[in-house]
Each structure stands twice: as structure tokens, then as C-alpha cells.
Amino acid sequence: MSQDIEHVQCLIIGSGPAGYTAAIYAARADLKPVLYTGMLAGGQLTQTTEVENFPGYPDGIQGPEMMEHFQKQAERFGTDIRFGYISSVDLSGTPHKVVVDEVKTILADTVIISTGASAKWLGLESEQKYNGFGVSACAVCDGFFFKNQDVAIVGAGDTAAEEATYLAKLCRKVYMIVRREEFRASKAMVSRVQNTPNIEIFYSSETQEIVGDGQSVTGVRIKNNLTSEERLLDVTGFFVAIGHHPNTDIFKEYIETDEIGYIITKSGSTETNVEGVFACGDAQDKIFRQAITAAGTGCMAALEAERYLAAKESVVAAN
Ligand code: NDP
């Protein structure tokens, strides 16, 4: 039986802003990158509506259209973009071994991991129905659309606390829905939330339903777990900030991650603990998680991959 094996200089895994930016830089450096898109080609931004904070688009742009631009730009310089899912990896030696869709093996001199992270959702039907129409998992991306309006945010970690204070600067009122009697966020963040006059916190409370008029969100129904009291909050925006899941499970045997699964990179670099493997974008960033920061680290990863290959070549030439 013939085996499907291919050797590449630079393999990029993932097709969000980090992956495509890495591809643009790697292709222009003549690394002939091969990029596998993953199941959600284009990444998280393909599930967004309007993007207004990516520089270069003064009038804003729809998320899916922006990702088409990223893709075209990567293709223009010769990136080989393929639809496929990485099913397993072996990063124990060089070249690195990556299996695509359980059938094809890629031997890669460098690997750029840009697999992103997925926002966690409550799992309510109404949350799905109004996603992009009042429901969002990113306050920094979408808060502006709710300027001077009333919004709600669910979650009690650092992200929720940070996003609630961000929203409080833009919105008239921010209702914060915390499922336990206390926050998980750091003391400093909690105190900032508690001292913001237009944030009202509902402790021990669960989201029952996001209410809408068929077009967009008009309210959220919450229930106090201790008293069973229910109330309807009139809001036009509902933000979910209950954590993210970095898409790094297949690398964990070889690549160092933190306790959540975010890949640990060297300070000021995209280098991982495995030589020739670089990580960029949300797979290694739990703090900023923006398209522009992902693109920035994608650029860094390609430049570092190129330098790594050049250094290896010069060692070979010297021997
Ligand atoms: P976390 O996992 O820390 O917090 C998630 C929060 O969501 C918890 O309070 C949790 O409640 C709540 N939650 C989970 N599921 C539900 C649900 N179904 N319904 C209601 N609430 C729910 O995620 P974060 O994104 O906040 O933070 C991730 C990591 O990133 C942390 O290590 C954090 O410190 C870090 N971070 C650091 C920042 C900074 O330094 N500036 C900024 C943002 C994040 P419960 O507490 O009851 O489990």
C-alpha cells in the first residue's frame, strides 16, 4: 500500500488572522507554506458580523469578507491553502510529523500553530438564535454597537470583569450575571467592577433565556438560584464571558501549555518548548484575543520560522 507522505518547509495549522498573516509572511520569504484551514475555515471571525476595529477598514467590514481578504492575500504569494483537519501530531523529532484527516502525513521542518480558541457558550437556544444580533462573546469587538444602551454580561472571571468595566464606559447600564455568590476574578478586578456606579451585579443568578423580537435582543430573563425569584432585564446586548477553550488538545503531549490549555511561548517570541514549532494567535493568548494581535503574532511566527530555517541551513553549509 502506498503511503501519502509529503515534506514541507513550513506548515501552518489554522486559518484565522494569525494563520493567514503567518502565511503571507512565510510565502513572501519563499518558505512555500502549506496551510491547513481546520474545520472552521477563516476562524472565529467568520461567525461575526461587523468588524470595526481592524485597521485599514475605515468603514468597517463583515467578518467573513475580511477573512476572504486574508485568504486571497495569502494565496497571492503562493500559499498552498488546503481544507483539512489535523488529526494527530508527533513532534518528538525533526522533521515534525503531522497527520491530516487520519490519512495523509506531512513532514514539516517548521510548524506554526494558529488553531485559535473557541468561546464557551451557555448552550441556550435563544443565545444561538440571536448570536450576532445582540448576543456576542467579545465586548471589545461589539461593545461599541451598544453605546448609550443597556446591556448584560454573564461570567465572573477576569474576562467578564474586564469586559464589564469596558462596557460600563460605553453603555448606560451594565447588568452582570454571576452564577455563584462570589467572583472568580482577581480581587483588584472585582473591586473595580463593584466600584463602577453603572454596573449592577446579580449574584447567585442564572440566565434562563435571551428574549428578542425575532430580529434582535430586547431582554434577558434571569433567575436567582437561592430565592427562585425571576426577573426580566431590559437590554439590547447580551455578552457571554464564561471562558474560552484553546484548540490545542492534539499538541499537549509535546507542547507546554498552561492549566487551561493555552500554549506557553517564550517571552517576546512565538517559540514553544519544541524546536521549530511556533505558536501564534488565540491558541497562546488569553489576555488580548483580538484579530489584530493575532495577526501580529502570526507575523512574528513566520519571521521566527524563517530565521530558524536559515540558521539550520547555515549550520549544514558550514559542516
Ligand atoms: P475563567 O475560566 O477564569 O472564568 C469563567 C467564568 O465564567 C467563571 O467565573 C465561571 O463561573 C463562569 N461560568 C462558566 N460557565 C458558566 C455558565 N454556564 N454560566 C454562568 N457562568 C459560567 O475564564 P476567563 O475568560 O475569565 O479567564 C481565563 C484566564 O485568562 C484566567 O486565567 C484569567 O485570569 C486570565 N485572564 C487574564 C486577564 C488579565 O490578566 N488582564 C484578562 C482576561 C483573562 P464560576 O466562577 O462559578 O466557575
mmCIF file of N, CA and C in Angstrom, residues 6 38 55 57 111 117 133 144 171 184 273 278 290 310:
data_model
loop_
_atom_site.group_PDB
_atom_site.id
_atom_site.type_symbol
_atom_site.label_atom_id
_atom_site.label_comp_id
_atom_site.label_asym_id
_atom_site.label_seq_id
_atom_site.Cartn_x
_atom_site.Cartn_y
_atom_site.Cartn_z
ATOM 1 N N GLU A 6 4.327 13.742 2.482
ATOM 2 C CA GLU A 6 4.824 14.939 1.791
ATOM 3 C C GLU A 6 5.749 15.704 2.741
ATOM 4 N N GLY A 38 -8.423 23.753 8.909
ATOM 5 C CA GLY A 38 -9.232 23.270 10.032
ATOM 6 C C GLY A 38 -10.695 23.239 9.607
ATOM 7 N N PRO A 55 -7.564 47.823 11.688
ATOM 8 C CA PRO A 55 -7.060 48.964 10.918
ATOM 9 C C PRO A 55 -7.080 48.685 9.420
ATOM 10 N N TYR A 57 -9.729 49.371 7.481
ATOM 11 C CA TYR A 57 -11.119 49.335 7.013
ATOM 12 C C TYR A 57 -11.877 50.504 7.656
ATOM 13 N N VAL A 111 6.648 24.168 12.087
ATOM 14 C CA VAL A 111 5.188 24.119 12.238
ATOM 15 C C VAL A 111 4.754 25.408 12.935
ATOM 16 N N ALA A 117 -8.900 29.708 19.539
ATOM 17 C CA ALA A 117 -9.645 29.281 20.727
ATOM 18 C C ALA A 117 -11.122 29.444 20.412
ATOM 19 N N PHE A 133 -26.752 39.248 16.665
ATOM 20 C CA PHE A 133 -27.895 40.177 16.619
ATOM 21 C C PHE A 133 -28.232 40.641 18.041
ATOM 22 N N PHE A 144 -19.160 48.660 21.178
ATOM 23 C CA PHE A 144 -19.430 49.961 20.560
ATOM 24 C C PHE A 144 -20.829 50.036 19.942
ATOM 25 N N CYS A 171 -21.672 52.060 27.756
ATOM 26 C CA CYS A 171 -23.116 51.818 27.866
ATOM 27 C C CYS A 171 -23.702 52.574 29.050
ATOM 28 N N ARG A 184 -14.872 34.812 40.470
ATOM 29 C CA ARG A 184 -13.634 34.042 40.340
ATOM 30 C C ARG A 184 -12.466 35.012 40.049
ATOM 31 N N ASN A 273 8.245 25.208 23.458
ATOM 32 C CA ASN A 273 9.310 24.382 24.039
ATOM 33 C C ASN A 273 9.883 23.394 23.031
ATOM 34 N N PHE A 278 6.211 26.914 16.383
ATOM 35 C CA PHE A 278 5.882 28.264 16.830
ATOM 36 C C PHE A 278 4.367 28.360 17.026
ATOM 37 N N GLN A 290 -7.521 39.544 20.182
ATOM 38 C CA GLN A 290 -8.044 40.389 19.116
ATOM 39 C C GLN A 290 -7.485 39.933 17.770
ATOM 40 N N ALA A 310 16.846 29.403 8.321
ATOM 41 C CA ALA A 310 18.096 29.988 7.800
ATOM 42 C C ALA A 310 19.273 29.572 8.686
#
